[in-house]
Coordinates of N, CA, C and O and ligand atoms in Angstrom, one line a residue:
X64 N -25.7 -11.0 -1.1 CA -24.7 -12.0 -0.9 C -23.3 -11.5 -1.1 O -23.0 -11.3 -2.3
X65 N -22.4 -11.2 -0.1 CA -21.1 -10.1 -0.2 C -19.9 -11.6 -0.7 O -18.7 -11.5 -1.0
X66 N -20.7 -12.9 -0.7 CA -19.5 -14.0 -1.0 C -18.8 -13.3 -2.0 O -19.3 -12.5 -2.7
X67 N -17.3 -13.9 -2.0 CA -16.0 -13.3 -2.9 C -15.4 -14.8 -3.8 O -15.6 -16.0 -3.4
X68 N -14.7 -14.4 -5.1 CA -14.7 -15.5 -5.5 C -13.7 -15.2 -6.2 O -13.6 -14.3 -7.0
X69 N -12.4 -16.4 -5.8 CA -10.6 -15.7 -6.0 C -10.7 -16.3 -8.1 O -11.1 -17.4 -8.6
X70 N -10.2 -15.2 -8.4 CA -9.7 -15.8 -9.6 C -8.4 -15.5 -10.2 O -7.7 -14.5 -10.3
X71 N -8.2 -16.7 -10.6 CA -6.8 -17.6 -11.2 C -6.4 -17.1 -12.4 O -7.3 -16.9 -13.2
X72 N -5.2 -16.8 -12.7 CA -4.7 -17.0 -14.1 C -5.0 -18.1 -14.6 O -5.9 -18.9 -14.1
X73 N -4.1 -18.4 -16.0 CA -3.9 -19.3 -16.7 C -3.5 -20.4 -16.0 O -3.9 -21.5 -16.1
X74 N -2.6 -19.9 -15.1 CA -1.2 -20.7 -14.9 C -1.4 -21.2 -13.6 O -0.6 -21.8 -12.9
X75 N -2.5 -21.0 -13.3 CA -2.9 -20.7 -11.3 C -2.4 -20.1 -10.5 O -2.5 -20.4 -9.3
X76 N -1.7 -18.9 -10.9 CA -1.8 -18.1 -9.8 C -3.0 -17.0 -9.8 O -3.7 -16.6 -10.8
X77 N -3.1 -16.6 -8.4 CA -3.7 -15.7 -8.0 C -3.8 -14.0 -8.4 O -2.9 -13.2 -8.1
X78 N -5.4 -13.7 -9.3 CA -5.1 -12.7 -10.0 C -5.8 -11.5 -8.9 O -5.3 -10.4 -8.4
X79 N -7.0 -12.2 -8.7 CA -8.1 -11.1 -8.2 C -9.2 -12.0 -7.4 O -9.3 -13.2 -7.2
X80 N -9.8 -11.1 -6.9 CA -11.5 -11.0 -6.5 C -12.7 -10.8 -7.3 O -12.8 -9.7 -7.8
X81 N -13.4 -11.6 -7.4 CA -14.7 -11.2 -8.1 C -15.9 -11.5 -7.3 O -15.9 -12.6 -6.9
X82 N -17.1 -10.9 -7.0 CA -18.9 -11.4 -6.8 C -18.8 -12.7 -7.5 O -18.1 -12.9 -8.5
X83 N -19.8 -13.6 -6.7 CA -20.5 -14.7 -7.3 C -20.9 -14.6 -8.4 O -20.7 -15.6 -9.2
X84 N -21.8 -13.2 -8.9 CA -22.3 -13.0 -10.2 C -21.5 -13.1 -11.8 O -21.7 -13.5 -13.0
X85 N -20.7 -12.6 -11.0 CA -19.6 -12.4 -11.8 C -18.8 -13.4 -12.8 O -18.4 -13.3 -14.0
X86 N -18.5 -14.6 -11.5 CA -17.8 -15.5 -11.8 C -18.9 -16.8 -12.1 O -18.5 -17.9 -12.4
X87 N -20.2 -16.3 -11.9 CA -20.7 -17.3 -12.9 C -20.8 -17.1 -14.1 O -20.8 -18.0 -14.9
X88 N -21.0 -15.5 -14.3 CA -21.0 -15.0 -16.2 C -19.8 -15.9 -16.3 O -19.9 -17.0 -16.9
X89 N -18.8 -15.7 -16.0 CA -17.2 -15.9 -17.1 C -17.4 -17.1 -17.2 O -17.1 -17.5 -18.3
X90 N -17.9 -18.4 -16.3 CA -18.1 -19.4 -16.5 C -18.7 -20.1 -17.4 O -18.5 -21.1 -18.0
X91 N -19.7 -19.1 -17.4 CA -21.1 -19.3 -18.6 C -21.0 -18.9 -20.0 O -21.5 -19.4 -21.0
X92 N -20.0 -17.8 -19.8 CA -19.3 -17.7 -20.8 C -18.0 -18.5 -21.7 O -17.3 -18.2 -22.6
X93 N -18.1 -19.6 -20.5 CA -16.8 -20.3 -21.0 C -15.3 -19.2 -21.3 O -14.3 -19.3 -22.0
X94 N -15.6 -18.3 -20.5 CA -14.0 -17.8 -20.3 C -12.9 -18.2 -18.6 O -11.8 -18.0 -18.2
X95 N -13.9 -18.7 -18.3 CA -13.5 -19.3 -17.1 C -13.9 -20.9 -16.8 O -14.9 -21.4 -17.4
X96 N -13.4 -21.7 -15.9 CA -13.4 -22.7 -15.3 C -13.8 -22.6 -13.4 O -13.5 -21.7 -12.6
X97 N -14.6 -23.8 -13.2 CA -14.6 -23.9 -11.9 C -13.4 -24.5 -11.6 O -13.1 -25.6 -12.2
X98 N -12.6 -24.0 -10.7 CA -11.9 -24.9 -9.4 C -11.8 -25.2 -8.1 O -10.9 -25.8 -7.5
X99 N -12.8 -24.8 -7.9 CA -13.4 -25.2 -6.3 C -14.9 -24.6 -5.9 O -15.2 -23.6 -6.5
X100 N -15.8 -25.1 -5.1 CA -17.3 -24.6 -5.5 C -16.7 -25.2 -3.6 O -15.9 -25.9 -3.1
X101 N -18.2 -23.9 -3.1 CA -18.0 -24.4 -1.5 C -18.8 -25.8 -1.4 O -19.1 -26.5 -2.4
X102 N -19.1 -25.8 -0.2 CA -19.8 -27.1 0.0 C -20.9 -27.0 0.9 O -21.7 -27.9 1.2
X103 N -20.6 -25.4 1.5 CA -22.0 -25.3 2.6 C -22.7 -24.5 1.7 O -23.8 -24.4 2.3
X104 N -22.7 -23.8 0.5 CA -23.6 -23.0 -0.4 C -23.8 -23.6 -1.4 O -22.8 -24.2 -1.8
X105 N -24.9 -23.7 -2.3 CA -25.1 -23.5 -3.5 C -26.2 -22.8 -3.8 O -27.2 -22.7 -3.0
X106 N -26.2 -22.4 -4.8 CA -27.9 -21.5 -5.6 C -28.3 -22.5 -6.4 O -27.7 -23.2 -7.2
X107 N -29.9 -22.5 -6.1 CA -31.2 -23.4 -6.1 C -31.8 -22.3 -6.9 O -32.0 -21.2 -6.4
X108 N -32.1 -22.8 -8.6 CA -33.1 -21.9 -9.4 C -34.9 -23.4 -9.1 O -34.9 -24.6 -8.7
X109 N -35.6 -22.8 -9.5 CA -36.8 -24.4 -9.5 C -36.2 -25.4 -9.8 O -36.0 -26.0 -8.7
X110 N -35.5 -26.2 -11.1 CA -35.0 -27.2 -11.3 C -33.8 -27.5 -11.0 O -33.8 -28.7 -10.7
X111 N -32.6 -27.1 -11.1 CA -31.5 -27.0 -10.5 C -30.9 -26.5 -9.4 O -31.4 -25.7 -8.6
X112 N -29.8 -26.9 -9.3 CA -28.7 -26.8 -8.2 C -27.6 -26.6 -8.8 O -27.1 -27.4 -9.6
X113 N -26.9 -25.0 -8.5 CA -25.8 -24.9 -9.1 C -24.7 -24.9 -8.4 O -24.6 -23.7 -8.0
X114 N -23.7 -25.6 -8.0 CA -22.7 -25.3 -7.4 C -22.1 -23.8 -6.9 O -21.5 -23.2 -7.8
X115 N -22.1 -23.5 -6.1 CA -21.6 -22.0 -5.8 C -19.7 -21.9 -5.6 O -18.9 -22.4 -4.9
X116 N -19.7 -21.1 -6.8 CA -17.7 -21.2 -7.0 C -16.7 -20.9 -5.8 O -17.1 -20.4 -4.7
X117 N -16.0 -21.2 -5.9 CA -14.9 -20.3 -4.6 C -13.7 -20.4 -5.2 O -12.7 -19.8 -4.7
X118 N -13.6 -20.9 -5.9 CA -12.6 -20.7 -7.2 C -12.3 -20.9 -8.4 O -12.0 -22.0 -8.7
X119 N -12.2 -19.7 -9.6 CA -12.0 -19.7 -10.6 C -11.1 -20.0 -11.8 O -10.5 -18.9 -11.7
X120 N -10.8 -20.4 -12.5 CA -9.4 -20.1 -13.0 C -9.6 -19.0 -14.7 O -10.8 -18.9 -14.7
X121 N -9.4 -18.7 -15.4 CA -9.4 -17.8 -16.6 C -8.7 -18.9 -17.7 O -7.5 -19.2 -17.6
X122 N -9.0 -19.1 -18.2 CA -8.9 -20.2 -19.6 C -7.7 -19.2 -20.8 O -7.0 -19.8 -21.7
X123 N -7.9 -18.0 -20.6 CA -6.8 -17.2 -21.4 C -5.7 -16.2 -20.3 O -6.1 -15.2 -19.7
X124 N -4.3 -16.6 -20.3 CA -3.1 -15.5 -19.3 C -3.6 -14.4 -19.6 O -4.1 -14.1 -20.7
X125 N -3.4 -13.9 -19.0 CA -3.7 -12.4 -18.4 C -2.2 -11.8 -17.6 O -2.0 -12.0 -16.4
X126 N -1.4 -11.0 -18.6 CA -0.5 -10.4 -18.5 C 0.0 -9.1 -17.6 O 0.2 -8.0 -18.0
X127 N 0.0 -9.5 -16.3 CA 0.4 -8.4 -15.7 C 1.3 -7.8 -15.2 O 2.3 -8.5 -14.9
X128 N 1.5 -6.5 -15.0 CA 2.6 -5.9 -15.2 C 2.6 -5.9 -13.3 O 1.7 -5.8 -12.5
X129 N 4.2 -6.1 -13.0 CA 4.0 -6.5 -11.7 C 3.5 -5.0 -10.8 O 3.9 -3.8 -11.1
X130 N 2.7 -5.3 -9.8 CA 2.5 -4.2 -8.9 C 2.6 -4.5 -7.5 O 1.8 -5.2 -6.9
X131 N 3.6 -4.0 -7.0 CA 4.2 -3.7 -5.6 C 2.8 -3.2 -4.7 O 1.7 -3.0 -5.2
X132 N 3.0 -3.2 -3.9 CA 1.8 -2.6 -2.7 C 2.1 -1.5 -2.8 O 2.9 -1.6 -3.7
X133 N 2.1 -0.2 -2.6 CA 2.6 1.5 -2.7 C 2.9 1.5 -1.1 O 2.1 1.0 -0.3
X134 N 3.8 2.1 -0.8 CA 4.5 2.5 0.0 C 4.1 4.1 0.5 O 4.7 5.1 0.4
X135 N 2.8 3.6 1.4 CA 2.0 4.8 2.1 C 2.3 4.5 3.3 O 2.6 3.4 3.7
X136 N 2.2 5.7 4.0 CA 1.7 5.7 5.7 C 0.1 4.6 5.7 O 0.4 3.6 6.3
X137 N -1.0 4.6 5.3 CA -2.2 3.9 5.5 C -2.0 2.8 5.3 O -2.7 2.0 6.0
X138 N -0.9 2.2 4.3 CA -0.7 1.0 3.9 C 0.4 0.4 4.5 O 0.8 -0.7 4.1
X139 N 1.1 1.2 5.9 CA 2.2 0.6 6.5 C 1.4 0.6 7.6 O 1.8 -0.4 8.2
X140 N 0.6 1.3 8.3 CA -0.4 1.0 9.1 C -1.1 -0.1 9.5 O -1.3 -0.7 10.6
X141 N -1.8 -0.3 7.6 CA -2.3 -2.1 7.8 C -1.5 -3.2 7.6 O -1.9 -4.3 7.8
X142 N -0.2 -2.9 7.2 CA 0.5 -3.9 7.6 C 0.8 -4.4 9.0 O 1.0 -5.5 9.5
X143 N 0.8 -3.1 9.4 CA 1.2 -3.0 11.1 C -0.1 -3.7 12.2 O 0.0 -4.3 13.3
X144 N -1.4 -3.5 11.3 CA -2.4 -4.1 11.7 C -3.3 -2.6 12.8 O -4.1 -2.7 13.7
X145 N -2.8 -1.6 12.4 CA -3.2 -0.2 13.0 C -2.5 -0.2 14.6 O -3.3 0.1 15.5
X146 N -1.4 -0.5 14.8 CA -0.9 -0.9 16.2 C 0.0 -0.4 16.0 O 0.5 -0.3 14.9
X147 N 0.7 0.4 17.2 CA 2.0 0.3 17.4 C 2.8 -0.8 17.9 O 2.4 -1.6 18.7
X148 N 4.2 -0.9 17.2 CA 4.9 -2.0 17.5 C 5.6 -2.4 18.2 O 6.2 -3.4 18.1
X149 N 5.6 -1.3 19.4 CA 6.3 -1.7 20.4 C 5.8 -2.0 21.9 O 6.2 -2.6 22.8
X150 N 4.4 -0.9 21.5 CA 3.7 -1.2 23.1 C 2.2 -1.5 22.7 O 1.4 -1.4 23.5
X151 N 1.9 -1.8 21.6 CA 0.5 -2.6 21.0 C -0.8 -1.4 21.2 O -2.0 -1.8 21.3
X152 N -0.5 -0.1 21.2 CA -1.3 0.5 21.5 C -1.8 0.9 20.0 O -1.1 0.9 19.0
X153 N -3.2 1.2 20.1 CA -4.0 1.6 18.8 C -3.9 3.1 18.5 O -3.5 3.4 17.4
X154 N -4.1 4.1 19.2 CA -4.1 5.4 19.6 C -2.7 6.3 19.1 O -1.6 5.9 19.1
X155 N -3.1 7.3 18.8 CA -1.8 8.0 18.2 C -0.6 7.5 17.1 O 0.5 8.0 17.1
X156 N -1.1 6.7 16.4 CA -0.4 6.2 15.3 C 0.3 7.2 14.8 O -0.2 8.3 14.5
X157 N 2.0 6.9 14.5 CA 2.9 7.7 13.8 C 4.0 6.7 12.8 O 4.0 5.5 13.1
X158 N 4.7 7.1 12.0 CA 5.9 6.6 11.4 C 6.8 6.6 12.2 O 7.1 7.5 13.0
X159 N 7.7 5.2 12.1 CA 8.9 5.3 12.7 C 9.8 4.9 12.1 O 9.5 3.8 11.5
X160 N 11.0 5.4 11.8 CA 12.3 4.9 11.1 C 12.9 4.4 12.0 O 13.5 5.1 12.9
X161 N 12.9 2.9 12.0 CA 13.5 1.8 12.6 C 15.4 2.3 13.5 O 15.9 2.5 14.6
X162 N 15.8 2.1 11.8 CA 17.3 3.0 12.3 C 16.6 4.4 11.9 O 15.6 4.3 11.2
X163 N 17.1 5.6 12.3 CA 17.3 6.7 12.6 C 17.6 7.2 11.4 O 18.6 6.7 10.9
X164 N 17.1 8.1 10.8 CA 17.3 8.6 9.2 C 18.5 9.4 9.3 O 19.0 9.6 8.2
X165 N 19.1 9.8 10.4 CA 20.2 10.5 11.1 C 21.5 9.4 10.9 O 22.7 9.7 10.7
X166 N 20.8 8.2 11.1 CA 22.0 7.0 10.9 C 22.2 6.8 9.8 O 23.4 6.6 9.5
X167 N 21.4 6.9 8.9 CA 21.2 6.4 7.4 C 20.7 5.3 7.3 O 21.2 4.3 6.9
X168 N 18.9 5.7 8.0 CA 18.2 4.7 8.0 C 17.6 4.8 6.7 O 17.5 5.9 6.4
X169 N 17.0 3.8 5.8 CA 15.9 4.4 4.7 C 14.4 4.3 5.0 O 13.8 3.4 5.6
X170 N 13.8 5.7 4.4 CA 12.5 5.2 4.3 C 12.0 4.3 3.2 O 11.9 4.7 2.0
X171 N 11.7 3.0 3.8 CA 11.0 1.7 3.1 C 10.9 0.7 3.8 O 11.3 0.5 4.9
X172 N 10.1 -0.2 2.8 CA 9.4 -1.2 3.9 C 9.9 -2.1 4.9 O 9.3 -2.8 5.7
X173 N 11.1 -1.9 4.7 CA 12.0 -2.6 5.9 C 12.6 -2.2 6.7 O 13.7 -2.6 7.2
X174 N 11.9 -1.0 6.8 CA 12.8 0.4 8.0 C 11.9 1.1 8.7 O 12.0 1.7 9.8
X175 N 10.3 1.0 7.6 CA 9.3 2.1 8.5 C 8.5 1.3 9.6 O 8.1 0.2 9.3
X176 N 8.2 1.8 10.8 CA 6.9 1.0 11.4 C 6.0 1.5 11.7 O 5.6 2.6 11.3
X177 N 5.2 0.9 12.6 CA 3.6 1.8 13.0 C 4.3 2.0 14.6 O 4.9 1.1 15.2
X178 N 4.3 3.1 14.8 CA 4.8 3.5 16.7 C 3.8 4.3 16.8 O 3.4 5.1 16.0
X179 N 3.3 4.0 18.1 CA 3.0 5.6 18.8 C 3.6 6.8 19.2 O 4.7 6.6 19.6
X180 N 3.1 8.0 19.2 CA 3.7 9.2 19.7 C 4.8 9.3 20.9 O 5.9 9.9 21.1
X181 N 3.9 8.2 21.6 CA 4.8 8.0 22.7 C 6.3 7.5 22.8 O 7.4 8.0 23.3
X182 N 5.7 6.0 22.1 CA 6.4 5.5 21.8 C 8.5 5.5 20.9 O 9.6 5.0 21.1
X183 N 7.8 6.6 19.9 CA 8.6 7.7 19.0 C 9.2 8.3 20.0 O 10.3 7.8 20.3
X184 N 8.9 8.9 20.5 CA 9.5 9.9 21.1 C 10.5 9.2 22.1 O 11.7 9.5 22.3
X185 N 10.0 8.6 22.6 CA 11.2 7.7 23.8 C 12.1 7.2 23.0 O 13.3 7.3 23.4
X186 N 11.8 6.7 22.1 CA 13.3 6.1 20.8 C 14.0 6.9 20.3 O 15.1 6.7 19.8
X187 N 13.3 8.3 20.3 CA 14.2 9.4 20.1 C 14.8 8.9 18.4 O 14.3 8.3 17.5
X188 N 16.2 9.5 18.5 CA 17.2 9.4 17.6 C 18.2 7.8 18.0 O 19.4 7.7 18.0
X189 N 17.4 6.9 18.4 CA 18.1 5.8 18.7 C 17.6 4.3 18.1 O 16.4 4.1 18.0
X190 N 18.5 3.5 17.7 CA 18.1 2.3 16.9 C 16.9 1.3 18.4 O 17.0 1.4 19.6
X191 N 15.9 0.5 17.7 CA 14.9 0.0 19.2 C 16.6 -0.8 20.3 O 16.6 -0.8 21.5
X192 N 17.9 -1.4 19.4 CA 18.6 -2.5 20.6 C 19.1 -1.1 21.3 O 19.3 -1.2 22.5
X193 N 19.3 0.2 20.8 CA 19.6 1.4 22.1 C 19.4 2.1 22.9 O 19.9 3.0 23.7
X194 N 18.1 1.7 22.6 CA 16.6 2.3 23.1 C 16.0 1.3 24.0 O 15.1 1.4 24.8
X195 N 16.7 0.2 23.7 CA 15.8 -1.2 24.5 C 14.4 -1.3 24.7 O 13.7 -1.3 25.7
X196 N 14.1 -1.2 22.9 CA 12.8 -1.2 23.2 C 12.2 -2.2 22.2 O 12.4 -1.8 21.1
X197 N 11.5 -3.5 22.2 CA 11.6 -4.6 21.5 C 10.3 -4.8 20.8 O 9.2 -5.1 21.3
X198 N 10.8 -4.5 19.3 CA 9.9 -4.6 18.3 C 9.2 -6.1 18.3 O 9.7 -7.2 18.5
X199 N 7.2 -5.8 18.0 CA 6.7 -7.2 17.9 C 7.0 -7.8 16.6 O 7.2 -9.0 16.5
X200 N 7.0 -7.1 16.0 CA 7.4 -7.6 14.5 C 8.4 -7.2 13.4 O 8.1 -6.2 12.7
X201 N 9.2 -7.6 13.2 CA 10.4 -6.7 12.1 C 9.5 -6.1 11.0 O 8.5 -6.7 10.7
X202 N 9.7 -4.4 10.2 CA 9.0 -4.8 9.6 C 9.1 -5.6 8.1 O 9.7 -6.6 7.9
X203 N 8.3 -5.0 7.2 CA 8.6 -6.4 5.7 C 8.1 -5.7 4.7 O 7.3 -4.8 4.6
X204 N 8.6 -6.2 3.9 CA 7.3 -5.8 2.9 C 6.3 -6.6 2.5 O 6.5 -7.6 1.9
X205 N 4.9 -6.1 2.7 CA 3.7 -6.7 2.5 C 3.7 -7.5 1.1 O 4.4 -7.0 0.3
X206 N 3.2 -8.4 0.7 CA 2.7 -9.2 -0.3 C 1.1 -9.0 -0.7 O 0.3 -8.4 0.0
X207 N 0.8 -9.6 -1.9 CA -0.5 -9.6 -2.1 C -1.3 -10.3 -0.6 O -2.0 -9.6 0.2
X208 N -1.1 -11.4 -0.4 CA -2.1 -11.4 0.8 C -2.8 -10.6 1.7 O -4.0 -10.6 2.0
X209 N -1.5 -9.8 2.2 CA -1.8 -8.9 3.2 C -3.2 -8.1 2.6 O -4.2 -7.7 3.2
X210 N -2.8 -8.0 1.3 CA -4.1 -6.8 1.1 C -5.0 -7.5 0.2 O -5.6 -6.8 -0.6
X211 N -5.1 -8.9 0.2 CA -6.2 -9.2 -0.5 C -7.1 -9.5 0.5 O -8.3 -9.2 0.4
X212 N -6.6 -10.1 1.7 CA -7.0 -10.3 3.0 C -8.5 -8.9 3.8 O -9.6 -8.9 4.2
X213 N -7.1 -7.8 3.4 CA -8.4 -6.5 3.7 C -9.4 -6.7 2.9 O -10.5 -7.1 3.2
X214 N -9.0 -6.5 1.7 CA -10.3 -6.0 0.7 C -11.2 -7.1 1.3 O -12.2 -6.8 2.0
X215 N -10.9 -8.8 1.0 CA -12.2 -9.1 0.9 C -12.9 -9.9 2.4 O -13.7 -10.8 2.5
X216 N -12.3 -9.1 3.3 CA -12.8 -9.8 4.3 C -12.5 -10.9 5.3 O -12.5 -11.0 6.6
X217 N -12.3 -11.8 4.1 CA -11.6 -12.9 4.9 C -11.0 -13.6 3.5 O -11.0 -13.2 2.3
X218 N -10.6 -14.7 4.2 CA -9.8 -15.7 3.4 C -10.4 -17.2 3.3 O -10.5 -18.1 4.2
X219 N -10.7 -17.2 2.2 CA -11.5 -19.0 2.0 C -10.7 -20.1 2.4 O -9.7 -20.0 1.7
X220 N -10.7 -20.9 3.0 CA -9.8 -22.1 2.8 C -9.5 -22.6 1.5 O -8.5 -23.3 1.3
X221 N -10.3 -22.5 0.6 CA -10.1 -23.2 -0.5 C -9.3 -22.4 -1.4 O -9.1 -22.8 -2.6
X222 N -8.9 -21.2 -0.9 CA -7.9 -19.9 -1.6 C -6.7 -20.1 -1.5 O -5.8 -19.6 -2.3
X223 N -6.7 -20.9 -0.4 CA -5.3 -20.6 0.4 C -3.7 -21.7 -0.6 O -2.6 -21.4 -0.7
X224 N -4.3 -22.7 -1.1 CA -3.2 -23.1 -1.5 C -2.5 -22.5 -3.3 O -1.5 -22.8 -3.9
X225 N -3.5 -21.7 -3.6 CA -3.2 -20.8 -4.4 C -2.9 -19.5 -4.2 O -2.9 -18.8 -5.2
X226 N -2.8 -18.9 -3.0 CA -2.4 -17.5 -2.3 C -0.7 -18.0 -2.6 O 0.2 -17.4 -3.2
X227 N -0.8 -19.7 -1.4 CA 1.1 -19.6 -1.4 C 1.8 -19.8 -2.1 O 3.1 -19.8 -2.0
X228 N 0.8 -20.3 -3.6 CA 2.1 -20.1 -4.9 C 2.1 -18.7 -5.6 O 3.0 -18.6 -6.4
X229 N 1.4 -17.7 -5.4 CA 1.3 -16.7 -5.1 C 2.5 -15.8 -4.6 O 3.2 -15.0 -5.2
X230 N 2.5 -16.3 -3.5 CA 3.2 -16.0 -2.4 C 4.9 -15.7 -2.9 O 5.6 -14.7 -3.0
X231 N 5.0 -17.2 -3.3 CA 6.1 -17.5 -3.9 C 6.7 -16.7 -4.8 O 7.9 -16.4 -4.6
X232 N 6.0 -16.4 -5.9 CA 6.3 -16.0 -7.3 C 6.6 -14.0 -6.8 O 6.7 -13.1 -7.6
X233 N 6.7 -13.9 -5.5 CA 7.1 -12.6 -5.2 C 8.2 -12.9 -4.8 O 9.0 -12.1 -4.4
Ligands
ZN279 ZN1 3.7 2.7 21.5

């Protein structure tokens, strides 16, 4: 059973991922709370029916030290969604400096993108409006979503209004 099960700070924001198994120990342990159980699952022992979690919260803050996404080529890739951004092609993925490092473009998350070879190369040493070449997406810097999203697959509905206070607090 690969189900995923988001768990909460103190405070309700969004800490992590944990197995079902997992998040029924801390429950059972009384280090956690249920805050949302799905509605198309539960686990059936002979006498009971236990609600199956989809969200947790942690009964004690949990102090973290903030962490940025890292600022890789693989990790600007899946932001990019493994595409290049100007002609949607998958194939030959490269870095591109938005403006021109020649301009005094920076490398960071709001300068690098996913281009193709091709694509690169026709932009040359030129910004995409002198190149006339029109980006699908500016790029950004990723948030926890973006990569909580990979890791676990998908995204619960019952995650989601706790992702955007989340969201926020970035
Ligand atoms: Zn391209």
């Amino acid at each position: 059973m690969g189900r995923k099960v988001l768990v909460l700070n103190q405070d309700y924001s969004a800490l992590s991922i944990c197995s079902v198994p997992k998040a029924f120990l801390l429950v059972f342990l009384n280090k956690a709370e249920l805050v949302a159980e799905s509605d198309s699952y539960a686990l059936r022992t002979v006498d009971t029916t236990y609600p199956m979690p989809t969200v947790i919260r942690l009964h004690r803050y949990v102090h973290l030290p903030y962490k940025g996404v890292m600022l890789t080529r693989q990790n600007i890739f899946k932001r990019d969604n493994h595409r290049c951004q100007y002609c949607g092609t998958t194939e030959d993925l490269t870095l591109d400096h938005v403006i021109p490092k020649s301009k005094g473009g920076k490398t960071n998350w709001d300068n690098l993108l996913t281009a193709c070879k091709r694509c690169n190369s026709r932009k040359g040493d030129f910004t995409p409006e002198e190149a006339n070449m029109k980006m699908r997406q500016k790029p950004f810097k990723p948030s926890f979503i973006v990569f909580l999203r990979d890791f676990s697959g998908s995204i619960e509905e019952s995650w989601m209004p706790f992702l955007s206070k989340r969201e926020k607090a970035y």
